[in-house]
XYZ file of C-alpha atoms in Angstrom:
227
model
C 24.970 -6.401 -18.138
C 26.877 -9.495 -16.485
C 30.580 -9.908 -16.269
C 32.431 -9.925 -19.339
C 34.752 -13.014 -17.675
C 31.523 -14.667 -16.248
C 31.645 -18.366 -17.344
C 28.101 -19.407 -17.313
C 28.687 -23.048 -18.699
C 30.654 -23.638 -14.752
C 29.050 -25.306 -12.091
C 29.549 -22.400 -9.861
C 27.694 -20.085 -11.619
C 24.616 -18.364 -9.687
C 21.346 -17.362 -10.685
C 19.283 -16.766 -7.572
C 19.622 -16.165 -4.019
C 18.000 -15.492 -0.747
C 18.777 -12.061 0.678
C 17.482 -13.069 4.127
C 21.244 -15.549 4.402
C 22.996 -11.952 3.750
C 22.070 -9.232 7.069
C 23.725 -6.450 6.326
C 22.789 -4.776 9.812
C 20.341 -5.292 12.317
C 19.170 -2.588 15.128
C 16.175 -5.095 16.066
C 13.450 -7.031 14.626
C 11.398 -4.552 12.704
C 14.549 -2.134 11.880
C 16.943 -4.017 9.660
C 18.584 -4.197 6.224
C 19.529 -7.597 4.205
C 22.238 -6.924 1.165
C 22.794 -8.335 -1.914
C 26.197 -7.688 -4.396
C 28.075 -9.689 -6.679
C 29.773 -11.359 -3.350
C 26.444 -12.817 -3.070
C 25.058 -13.726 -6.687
C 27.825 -13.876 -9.252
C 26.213 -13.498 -12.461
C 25.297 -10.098 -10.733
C 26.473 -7.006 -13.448
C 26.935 -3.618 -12.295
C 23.842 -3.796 -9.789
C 23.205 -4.465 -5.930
C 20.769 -3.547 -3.898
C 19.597 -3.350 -0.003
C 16.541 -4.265 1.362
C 15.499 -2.093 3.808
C 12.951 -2.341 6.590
C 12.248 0.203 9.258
C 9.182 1.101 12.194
C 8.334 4.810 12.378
C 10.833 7.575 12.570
C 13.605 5.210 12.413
C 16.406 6.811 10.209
C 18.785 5.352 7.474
C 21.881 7.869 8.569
C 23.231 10.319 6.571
C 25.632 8.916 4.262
C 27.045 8.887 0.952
C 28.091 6.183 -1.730
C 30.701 7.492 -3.108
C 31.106 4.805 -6.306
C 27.332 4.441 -6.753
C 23.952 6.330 -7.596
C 21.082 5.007 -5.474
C 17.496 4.186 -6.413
C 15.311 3.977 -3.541
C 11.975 2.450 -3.729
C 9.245 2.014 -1.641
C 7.607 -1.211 -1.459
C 5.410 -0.738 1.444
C 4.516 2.089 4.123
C 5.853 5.539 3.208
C 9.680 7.317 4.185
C 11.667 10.808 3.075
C 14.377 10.439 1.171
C 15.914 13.386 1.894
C 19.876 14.716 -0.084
C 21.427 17.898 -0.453
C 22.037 19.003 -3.957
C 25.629 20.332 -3.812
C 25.465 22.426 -6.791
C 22.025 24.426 -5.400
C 23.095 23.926 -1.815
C 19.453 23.116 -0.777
C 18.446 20.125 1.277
C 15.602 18.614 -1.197
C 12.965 16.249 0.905
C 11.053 13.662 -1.202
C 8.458 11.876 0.731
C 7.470 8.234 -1.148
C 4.956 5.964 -1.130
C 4.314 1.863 -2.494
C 5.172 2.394 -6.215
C 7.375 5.617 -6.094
C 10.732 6.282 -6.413
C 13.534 9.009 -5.172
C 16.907 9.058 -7.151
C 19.919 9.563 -5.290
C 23.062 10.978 -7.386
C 26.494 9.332 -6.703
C 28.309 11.118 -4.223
C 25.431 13.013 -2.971
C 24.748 13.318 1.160
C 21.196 11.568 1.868
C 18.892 9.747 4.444
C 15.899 7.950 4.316
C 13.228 8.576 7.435
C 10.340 5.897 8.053
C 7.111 8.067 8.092
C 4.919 5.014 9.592
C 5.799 1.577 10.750
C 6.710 -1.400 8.685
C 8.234 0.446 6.080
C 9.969 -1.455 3.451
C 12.634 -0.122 1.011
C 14.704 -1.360 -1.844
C 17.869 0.973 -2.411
C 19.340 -0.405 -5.782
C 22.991 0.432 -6.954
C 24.585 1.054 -10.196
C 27.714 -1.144 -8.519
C 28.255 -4.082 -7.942
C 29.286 -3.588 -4.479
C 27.922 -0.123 -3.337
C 30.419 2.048 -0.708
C 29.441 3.833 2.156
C 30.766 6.456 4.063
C 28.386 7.334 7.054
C 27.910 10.375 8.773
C 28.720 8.817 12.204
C 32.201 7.761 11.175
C 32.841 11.128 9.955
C 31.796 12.986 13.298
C 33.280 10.202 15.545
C 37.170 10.358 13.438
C 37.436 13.441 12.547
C 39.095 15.049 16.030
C 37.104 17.515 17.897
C 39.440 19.782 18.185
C 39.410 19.780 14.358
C 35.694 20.854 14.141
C 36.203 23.731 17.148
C 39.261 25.209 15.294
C 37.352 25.076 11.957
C 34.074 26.347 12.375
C 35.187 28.215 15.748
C 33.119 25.968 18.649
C 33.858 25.410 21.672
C 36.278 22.597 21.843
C 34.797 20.838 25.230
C 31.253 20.947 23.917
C 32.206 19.511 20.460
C 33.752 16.675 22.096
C 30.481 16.312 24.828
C 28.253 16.270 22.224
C 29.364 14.202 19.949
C 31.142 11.375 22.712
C 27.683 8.875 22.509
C 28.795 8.269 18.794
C 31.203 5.119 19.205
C 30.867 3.377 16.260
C 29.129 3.347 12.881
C 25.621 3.720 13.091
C 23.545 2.322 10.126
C 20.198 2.924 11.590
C 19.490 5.111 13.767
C 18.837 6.596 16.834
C 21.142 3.760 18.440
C 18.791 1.484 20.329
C 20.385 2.638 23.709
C 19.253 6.296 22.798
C 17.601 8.191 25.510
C 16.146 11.284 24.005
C 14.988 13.147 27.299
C 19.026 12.986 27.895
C 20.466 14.730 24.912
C 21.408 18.038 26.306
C 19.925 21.072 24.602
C 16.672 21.182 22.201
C 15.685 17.528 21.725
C 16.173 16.890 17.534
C 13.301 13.959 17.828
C 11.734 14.006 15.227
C 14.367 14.902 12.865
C 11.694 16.495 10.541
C 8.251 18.239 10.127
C 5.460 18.734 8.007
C 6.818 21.914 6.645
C 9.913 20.088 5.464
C 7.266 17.741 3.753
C 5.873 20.380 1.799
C 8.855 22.076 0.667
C 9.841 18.639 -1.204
C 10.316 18.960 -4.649
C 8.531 16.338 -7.068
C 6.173 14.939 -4.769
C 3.096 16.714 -3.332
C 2.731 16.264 1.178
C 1.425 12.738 1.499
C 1.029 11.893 5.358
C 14.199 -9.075 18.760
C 16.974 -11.359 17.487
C 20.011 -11.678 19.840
C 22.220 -11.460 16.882
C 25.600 -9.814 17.204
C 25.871 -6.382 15.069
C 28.736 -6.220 13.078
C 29.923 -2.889 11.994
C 30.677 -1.791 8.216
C 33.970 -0.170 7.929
C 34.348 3.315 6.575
C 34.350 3.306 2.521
C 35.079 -0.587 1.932
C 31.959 -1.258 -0.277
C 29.700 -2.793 2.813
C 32.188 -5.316 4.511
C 32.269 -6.071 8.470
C 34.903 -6.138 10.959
C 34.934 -9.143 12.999
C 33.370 -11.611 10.706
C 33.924 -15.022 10.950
């Protein structure tokens, strides 16, 4: 429903809008997202969405929205929406397709993988500003020293591994990401065919120059930096 202090009789009062005047982030030309709140569209009620669009094996980073449930549908090629349920700990992988849907619970840790190229998404919110909290924040704050001591690593490797990872990364891998350099077992592609199958719900179904402004840590989608 719309805003309870919404005066719709005033002449700045919205009813439509373009998400392409809104990027949210942009790796390149075929791996971007557009955003649209109640920043955007004022007569907006507890709703917002993203539209999402990503080539093959491009990745949506693990995340969470932690003031928002997420409803992510596919509009055209296919993706895995993939969360862990942290009442079952299990990692659940739902591969969609045009016309289907995966539900993500508020709070929950999830990513979206493009299976195929020109994949097209719409994640919508019950917010009307979603937040985000992204798993590259998490791993590039939280000292390594922390991790080592925690979950008993080596301290020096911790730190090595996870140095590449300077700033938030949306969609990933980073466009700069040279997979025959990552030391140890390459993780490319981050998931198989037997992941597929084990998804529950869904059978196995097989270059602008613009800057890129990065969303701060949990401040429902803002930038630092913008003008």
């Amino acid at each position: 429903m719309a805003v309870s202090y919404m005066d719709f009789s005033s002449p700045s009062v919205q009813f439509s809008y373009d998400l392409n005047n809104n990027p949210f982030f942009k790796k390149d030309s075929r791996n971007f997202i557009n955003f649209l709140s109640i920043n955007q569209l004022n007569t907006l009620g507890n709703v917002s969405l993203l539209d999402i669009y990503l080539s093959k094996d491009n990745v949506i980073e693990p995340h969470i929205h932690q003031n928002a449930s997420e409803l992510v549908y596919c509009i055209s090629g296919a993706a895995v929406v993939s969360l862990i349920n942290p009442f079952t700990k299990e990692l659940l992988n739902f591969p969609i397709q045009p016309g289907q849907v995966a539900n993500v619970p508020q709070g929950w840790w999830h990513y979206e993988i493009a299976s195929v190229d020109n994949t097209h998404l719409l994640a919508i919110f019950d917010a009307p500003v979603p937040e985000f909290i992204g798993g590259s924040d998490l791993l590039r704050l939280t000292p390594a020293s922390v991790f080592a001591h925690t979950y008993c690593l080596n301290e020096a490797k911790v730190k090595d591994t996870l140095a590449p990872i300077t700033k938030t990364v949306v969609i990933g891998p980073p466009s700069d990401c040279k997979p025959n350099q990552v030391q140890g077992k390459a993780a490319h592609p981050a998931y198989s065919n037997r992941d597929y199958n084990q998804a529950q719900g869904h059978p196995h179904r097989p270059n602008l120059d613009d800057r890129q402004q990065q969303p701060v840590i949990g401040n429902g989608w803002k930038y630092d930096g913008r003008n």
